Short mmCIF file of N, CA, C and O in Angstrom, two decimals:
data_model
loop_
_atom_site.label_atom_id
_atom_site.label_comp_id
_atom_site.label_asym_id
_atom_site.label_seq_id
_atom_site.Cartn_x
_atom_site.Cartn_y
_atom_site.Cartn_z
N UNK A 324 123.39 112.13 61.26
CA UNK A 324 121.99 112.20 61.61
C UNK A 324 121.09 111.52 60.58
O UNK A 324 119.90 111.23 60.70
N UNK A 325 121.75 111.36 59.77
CA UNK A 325 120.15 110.43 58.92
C UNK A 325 120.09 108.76 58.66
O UNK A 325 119.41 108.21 57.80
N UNK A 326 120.93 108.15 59.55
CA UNK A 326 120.69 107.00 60.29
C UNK A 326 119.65 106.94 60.87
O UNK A 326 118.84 106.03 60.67
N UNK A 327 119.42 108.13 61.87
CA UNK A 327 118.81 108.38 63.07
C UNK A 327 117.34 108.21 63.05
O UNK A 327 116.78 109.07 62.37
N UNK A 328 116.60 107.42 63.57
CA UNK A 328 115.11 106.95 63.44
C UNK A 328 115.05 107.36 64.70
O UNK A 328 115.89 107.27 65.60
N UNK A 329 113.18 108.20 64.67
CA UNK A 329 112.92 108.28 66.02
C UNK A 329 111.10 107.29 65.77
O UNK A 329 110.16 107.35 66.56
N UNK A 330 111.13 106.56 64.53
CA UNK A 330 109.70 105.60 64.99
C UNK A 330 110.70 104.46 64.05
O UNK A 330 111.71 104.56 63.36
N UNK A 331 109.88 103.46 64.42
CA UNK A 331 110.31 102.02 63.51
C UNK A 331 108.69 101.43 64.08
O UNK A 331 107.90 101.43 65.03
N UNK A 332 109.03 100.80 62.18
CA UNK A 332 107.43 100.53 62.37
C UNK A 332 107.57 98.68 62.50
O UNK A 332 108.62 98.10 62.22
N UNK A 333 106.50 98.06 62.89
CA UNK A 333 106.44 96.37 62.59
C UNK A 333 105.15 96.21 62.59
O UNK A 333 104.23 96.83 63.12
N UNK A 334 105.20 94.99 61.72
CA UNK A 334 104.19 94.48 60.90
C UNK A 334 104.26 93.10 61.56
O UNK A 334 105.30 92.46 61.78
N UNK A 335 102.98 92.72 61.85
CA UNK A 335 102.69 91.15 62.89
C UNK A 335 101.62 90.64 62.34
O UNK A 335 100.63 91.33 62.08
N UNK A 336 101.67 89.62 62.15
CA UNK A 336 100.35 88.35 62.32
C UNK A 336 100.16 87.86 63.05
O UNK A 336 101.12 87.63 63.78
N UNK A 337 98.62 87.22 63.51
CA UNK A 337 98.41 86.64 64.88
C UNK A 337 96.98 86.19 63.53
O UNK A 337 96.58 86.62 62.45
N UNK A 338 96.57 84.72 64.83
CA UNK A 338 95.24 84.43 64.01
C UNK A 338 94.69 84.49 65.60
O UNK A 338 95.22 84.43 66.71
N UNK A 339 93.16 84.64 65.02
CA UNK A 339 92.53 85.31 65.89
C UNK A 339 92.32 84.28 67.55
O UNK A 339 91.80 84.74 68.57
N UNK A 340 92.99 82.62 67.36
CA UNK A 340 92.66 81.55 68.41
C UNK A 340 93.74 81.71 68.97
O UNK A 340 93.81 80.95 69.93
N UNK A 341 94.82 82.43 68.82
CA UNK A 341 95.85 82.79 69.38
C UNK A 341 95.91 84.43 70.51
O UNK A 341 96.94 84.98 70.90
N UNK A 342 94.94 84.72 70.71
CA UNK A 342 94.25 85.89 71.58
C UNK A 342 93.66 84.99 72.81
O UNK A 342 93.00 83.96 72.73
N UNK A 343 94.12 85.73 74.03
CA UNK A 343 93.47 85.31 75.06
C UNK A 343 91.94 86.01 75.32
O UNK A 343 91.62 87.18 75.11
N UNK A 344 91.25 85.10 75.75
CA UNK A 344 89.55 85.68 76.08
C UNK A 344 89.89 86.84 76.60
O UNK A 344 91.07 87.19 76.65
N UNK A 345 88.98 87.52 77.01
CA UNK A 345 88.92 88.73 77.99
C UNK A 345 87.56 89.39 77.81
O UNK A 345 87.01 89.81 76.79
N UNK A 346 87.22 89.36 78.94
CA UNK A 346 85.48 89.72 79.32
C UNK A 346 85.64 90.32 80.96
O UNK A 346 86.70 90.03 81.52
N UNK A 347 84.88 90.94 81.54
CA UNK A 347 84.53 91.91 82.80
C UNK A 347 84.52 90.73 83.45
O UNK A 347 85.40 90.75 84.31
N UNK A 348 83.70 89.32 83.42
CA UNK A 348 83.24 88.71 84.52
C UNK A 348 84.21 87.72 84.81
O UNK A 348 84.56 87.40 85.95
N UNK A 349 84.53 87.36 84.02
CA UNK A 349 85.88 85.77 84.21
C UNK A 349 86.95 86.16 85.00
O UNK A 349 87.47 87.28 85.06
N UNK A 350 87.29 84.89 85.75
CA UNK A 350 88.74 85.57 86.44
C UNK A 350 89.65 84.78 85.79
O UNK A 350 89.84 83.57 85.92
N UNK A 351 90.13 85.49 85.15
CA UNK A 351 91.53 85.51 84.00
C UNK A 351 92.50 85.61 84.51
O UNK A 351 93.46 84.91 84.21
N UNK A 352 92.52 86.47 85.37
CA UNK A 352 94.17 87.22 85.39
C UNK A 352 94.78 86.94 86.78
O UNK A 352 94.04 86.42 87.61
N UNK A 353 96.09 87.25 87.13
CA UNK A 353 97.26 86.81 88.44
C UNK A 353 97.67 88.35 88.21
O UNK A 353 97.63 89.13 87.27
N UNK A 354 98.07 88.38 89.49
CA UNK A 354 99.46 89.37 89.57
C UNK A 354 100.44 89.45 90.17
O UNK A 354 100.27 89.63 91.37
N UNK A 355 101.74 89.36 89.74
CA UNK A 355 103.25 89.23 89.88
C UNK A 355 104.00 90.60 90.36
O UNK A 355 104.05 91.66 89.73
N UNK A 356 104.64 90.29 91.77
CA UNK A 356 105.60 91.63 91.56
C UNK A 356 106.63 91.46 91.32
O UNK A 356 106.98 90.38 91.80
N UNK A 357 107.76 92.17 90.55
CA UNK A 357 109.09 92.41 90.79
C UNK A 357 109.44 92.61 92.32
O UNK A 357 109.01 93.68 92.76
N UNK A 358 110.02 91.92 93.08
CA UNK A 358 110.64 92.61 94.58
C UNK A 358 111.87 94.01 94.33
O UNK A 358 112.06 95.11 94.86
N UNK A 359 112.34 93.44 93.53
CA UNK A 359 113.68 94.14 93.36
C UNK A 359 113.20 95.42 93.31
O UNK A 359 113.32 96.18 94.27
N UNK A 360 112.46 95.86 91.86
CA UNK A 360 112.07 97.56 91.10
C UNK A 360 110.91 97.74 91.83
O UNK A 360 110.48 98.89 91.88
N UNK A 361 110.41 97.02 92.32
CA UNK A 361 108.78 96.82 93.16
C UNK A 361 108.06 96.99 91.98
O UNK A 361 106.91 97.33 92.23
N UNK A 362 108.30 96.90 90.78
CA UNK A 362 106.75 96.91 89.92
C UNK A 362 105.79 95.80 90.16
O UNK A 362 105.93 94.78 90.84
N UNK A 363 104.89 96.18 89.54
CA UNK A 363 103.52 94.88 89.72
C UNK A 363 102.87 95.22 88.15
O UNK A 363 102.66 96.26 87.51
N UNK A 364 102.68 93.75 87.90
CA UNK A 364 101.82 93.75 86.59
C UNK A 364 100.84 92.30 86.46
O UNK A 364 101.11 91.42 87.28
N UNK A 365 100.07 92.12 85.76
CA UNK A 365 99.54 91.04 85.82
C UNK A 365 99.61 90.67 84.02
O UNK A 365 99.90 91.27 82.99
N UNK A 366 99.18 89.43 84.38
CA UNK A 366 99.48 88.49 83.60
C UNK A 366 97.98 87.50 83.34
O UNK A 366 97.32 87.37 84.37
N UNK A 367 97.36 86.79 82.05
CA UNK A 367 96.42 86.26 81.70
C UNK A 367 96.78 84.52 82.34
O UNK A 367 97.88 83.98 82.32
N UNK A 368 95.61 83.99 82.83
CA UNK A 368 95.76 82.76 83.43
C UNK A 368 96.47 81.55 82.93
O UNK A 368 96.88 80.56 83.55
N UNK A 369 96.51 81.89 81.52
CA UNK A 369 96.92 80.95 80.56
C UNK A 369 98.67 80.81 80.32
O UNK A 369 99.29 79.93 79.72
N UNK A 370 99.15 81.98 81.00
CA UNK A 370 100.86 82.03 81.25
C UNK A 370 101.35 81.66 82.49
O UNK A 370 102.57 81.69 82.62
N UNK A 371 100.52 81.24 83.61
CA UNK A 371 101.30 80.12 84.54
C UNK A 371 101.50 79.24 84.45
O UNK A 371 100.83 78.45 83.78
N UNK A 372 102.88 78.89 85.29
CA UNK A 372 103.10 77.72 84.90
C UNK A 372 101.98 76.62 85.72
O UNK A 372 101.08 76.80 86.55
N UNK A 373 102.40 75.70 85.19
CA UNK A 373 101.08 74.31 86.14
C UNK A 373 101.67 74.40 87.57
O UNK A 373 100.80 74.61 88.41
N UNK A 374 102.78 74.32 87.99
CA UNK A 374 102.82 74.38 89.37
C UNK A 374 102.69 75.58 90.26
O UNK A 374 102.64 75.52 91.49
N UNK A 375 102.64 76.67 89.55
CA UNK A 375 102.38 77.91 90.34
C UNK A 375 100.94 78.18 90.57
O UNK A 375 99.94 78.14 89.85
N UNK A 376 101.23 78.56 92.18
CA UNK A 376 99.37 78.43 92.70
C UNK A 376 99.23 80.57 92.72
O UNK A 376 99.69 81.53 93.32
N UNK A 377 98.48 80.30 91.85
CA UNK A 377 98.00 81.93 91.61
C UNK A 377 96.48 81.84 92.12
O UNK A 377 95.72 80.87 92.14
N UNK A 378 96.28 83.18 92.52
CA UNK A 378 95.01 83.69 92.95
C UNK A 378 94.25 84.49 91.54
O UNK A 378 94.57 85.62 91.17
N UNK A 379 93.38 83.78 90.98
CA UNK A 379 92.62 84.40 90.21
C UNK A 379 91.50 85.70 89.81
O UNK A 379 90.38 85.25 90.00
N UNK A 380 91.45 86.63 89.49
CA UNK A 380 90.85 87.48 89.54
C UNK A 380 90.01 88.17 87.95
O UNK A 380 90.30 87.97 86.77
N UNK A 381 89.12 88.83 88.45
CA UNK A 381 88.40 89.20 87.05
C UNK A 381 89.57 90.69 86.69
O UNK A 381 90.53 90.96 87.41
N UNK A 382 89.11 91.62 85.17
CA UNK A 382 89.70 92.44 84.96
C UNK A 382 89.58 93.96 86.30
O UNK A 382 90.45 94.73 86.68
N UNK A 383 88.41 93.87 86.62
CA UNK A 383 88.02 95.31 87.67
C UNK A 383 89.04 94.61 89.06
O UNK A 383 89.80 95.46 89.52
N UNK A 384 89.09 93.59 89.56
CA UNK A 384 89.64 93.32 91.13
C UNK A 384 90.98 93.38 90.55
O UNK A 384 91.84 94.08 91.10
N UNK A 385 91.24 92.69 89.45
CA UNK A 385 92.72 92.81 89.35
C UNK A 385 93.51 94.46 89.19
O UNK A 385 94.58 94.74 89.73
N UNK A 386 92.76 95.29 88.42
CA UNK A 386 93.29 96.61 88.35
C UNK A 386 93.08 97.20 90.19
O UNK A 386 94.03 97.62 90.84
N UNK A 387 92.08 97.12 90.56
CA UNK A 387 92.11 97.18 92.10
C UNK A 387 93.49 96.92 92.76
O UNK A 387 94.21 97.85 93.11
N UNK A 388 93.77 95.88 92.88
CA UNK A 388 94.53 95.30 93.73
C UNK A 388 95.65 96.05 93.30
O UNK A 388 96.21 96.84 94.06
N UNK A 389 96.16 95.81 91.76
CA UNK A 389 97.53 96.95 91.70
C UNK A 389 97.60 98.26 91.96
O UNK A 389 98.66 98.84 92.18
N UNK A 390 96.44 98.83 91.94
CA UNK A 390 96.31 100.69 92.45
C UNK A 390 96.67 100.34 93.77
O UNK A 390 97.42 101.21 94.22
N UNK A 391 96.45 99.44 94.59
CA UNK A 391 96.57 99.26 96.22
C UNK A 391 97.74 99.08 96.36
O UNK A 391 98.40 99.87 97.05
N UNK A 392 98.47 97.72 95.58
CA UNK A 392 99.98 97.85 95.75
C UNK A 392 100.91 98.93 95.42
O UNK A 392 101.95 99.11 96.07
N UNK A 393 100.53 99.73 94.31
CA UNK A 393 101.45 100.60 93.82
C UNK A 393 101.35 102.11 95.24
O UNK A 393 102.16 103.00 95.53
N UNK A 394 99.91 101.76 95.83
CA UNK A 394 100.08 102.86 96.51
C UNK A 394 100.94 102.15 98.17
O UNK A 394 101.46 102.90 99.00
N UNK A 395 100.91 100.87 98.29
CA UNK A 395 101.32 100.41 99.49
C UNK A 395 103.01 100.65 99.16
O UNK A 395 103.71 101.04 100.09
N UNK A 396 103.50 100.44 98.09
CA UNK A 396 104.82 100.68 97.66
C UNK A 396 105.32 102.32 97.57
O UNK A 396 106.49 102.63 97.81
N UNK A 397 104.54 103.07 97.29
CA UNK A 397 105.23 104.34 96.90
C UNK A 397 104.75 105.57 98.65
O UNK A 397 105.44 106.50 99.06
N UNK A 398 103.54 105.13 99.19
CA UNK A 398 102.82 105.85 100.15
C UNK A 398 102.88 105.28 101.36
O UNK A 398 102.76 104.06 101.45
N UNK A 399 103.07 106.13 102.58
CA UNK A 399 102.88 105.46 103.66
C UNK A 399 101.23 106.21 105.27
O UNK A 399 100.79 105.95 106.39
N UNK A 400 101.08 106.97 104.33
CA UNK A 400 99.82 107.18 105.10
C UNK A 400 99.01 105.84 105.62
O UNK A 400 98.87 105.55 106.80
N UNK A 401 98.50 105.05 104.47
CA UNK A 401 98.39 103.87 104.77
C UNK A 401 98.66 103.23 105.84
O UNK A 401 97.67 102.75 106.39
N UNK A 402 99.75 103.03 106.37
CA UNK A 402 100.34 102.35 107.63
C UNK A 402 100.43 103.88 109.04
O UNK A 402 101.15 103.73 110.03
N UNK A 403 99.89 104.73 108.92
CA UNK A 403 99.82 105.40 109.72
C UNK A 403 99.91 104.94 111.13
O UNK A 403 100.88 105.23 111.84
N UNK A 404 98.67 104.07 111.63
CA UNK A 404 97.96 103.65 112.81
C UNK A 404 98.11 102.25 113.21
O UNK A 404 97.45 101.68 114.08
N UNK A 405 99.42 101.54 112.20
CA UNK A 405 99.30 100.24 112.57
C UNK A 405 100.66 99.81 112.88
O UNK A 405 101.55 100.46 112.34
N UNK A 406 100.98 98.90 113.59
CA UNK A 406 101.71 98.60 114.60
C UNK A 406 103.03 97.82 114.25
O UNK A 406 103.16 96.78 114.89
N UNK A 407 104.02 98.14 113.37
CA UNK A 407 105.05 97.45 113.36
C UNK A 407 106.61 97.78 113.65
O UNK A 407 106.81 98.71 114.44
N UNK A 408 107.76 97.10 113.08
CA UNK A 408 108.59 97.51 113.17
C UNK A 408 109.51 98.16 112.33
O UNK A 408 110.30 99.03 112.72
N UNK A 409 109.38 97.60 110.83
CA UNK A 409 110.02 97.70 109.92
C UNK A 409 108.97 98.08 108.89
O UNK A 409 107.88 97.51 108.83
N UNK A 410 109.35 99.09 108.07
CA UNK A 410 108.46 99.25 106.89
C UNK A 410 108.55 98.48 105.50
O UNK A 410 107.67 98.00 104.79
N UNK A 411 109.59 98.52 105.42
CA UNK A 411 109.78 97.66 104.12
C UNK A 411 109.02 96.09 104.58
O UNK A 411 108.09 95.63 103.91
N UNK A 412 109.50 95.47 105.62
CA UNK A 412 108.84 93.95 106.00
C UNK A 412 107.40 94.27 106.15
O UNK A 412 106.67 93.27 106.20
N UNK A 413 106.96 95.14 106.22
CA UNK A 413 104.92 95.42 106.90
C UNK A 413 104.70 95.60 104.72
O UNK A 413 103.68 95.23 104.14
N UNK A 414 105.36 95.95 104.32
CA UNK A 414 105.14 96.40 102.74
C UNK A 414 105.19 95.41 102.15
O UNK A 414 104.39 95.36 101.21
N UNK A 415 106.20 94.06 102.37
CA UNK A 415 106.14 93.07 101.49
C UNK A 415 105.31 92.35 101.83
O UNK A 415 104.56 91.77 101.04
N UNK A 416 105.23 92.18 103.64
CA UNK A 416 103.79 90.91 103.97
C UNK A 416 102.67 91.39 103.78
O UNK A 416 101.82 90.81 104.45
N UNK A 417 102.23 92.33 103.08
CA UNK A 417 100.97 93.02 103.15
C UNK A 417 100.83 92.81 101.45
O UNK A 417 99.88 92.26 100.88
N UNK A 418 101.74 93.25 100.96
CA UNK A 418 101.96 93.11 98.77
C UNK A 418 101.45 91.62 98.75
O UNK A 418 100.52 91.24 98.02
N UNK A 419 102.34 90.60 99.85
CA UNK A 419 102.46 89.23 99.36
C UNK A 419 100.92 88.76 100.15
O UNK A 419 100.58 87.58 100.09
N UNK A 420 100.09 89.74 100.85
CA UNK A 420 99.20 88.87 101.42
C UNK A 420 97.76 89.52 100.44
O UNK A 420 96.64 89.02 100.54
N UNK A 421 98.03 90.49 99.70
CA UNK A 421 96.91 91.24 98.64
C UNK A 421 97.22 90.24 97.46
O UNK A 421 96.28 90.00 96.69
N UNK A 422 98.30 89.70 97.25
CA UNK A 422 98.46 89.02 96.07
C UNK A 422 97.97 87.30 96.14
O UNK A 422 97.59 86.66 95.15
N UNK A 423 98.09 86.78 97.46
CA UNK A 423 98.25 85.07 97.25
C UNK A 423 97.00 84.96 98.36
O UNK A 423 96.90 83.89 98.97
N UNK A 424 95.89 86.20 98.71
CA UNK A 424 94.77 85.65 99.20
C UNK A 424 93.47 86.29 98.14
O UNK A 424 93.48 86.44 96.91
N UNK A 425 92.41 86.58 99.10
CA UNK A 425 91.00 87.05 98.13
C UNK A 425 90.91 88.04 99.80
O UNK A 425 89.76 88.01 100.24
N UNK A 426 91.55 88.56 100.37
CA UNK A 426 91.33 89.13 101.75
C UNK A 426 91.60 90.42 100.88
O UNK A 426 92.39 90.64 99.96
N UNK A 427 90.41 91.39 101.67
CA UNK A 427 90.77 93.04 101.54
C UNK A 427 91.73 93.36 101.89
O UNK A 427 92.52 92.60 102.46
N UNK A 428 92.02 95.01 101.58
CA UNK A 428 92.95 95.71 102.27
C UNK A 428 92.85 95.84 103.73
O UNK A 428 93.62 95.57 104.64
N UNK A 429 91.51 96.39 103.68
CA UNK A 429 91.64 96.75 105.17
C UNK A 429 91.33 95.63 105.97
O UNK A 429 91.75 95.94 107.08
N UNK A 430 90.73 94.25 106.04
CA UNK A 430 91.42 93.18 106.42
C UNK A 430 92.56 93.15 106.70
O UNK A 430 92.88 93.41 107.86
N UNK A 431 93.47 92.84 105.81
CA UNK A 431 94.94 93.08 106.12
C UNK A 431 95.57 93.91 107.05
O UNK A 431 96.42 93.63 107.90
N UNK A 432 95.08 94.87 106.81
CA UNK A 432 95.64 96.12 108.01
C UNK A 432 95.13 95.67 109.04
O UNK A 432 95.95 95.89 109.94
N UNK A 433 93.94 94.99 109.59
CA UNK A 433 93.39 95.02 110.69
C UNK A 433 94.59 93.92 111.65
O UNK A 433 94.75 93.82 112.86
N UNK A 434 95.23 93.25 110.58
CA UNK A 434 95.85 92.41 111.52
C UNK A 434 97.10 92.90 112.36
O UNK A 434 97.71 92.32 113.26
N UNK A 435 97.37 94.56 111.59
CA UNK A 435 98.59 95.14 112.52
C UNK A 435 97.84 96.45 113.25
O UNK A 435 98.53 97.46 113.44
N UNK A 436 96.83 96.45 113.56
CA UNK A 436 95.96 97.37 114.52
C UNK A 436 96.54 96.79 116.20
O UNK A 436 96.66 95.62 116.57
N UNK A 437 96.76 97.81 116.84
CA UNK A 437 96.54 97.05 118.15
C UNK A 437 95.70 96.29 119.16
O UNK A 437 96.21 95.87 120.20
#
């Protein structure tokens, strides 16, 4: 037992032009899901690559949008009243259509209303 560490500490440098901006109004940020674990996280504008077409967002829409996915992934009240076949396929075209447009939620849903 006295190997045994339960903190380890580290010590970092950064200079301060090496920090990405971050302000309420700019749209900075993307967000990426894992398909596999279904997580979602986002990422600062400055870590895509040049050919990836991301949808940009400020810090408030971007935390939005992941409370929506995390609840479209874990909850299904949501899809109560709307019209499909498969849940998992209504979960990913709905994740992948909150992520690669600027369309609401309930937009989205409206398109599987009858």
């Amino acid at each position: 037992m006295t190997e045994f560490k339960n903190q380890n500490n580290t010590v970092a440098f950064a200079k301060w032009i090496d920090f990405y901006a971050n302000d309420d109004t700019s749209k900075l940020f993307f967000i990426k899901v894992n398909w596999e674990t279904q997580e979602v996280n986002f990422y600062h504008k400055l870590t895509a690559s040049d050919s990836a077409k991301v949808i940009l967002r400020n810090a408030k829409e971007t935390a939005k949008i992941i409370r929506i996915i995390k609840e479209v992934f874990t909850e299904t009240d949501w899809a109560k009243y709307l019209q499909f076949d498969d849940l998992t396929i209504l979960r990913k075209e709905v994740v992948k259509e909150l992520i690669d447009s600027e369309k609401s939620f309930l937009e989205i849903k409206k398109r599987y209303l009858n």
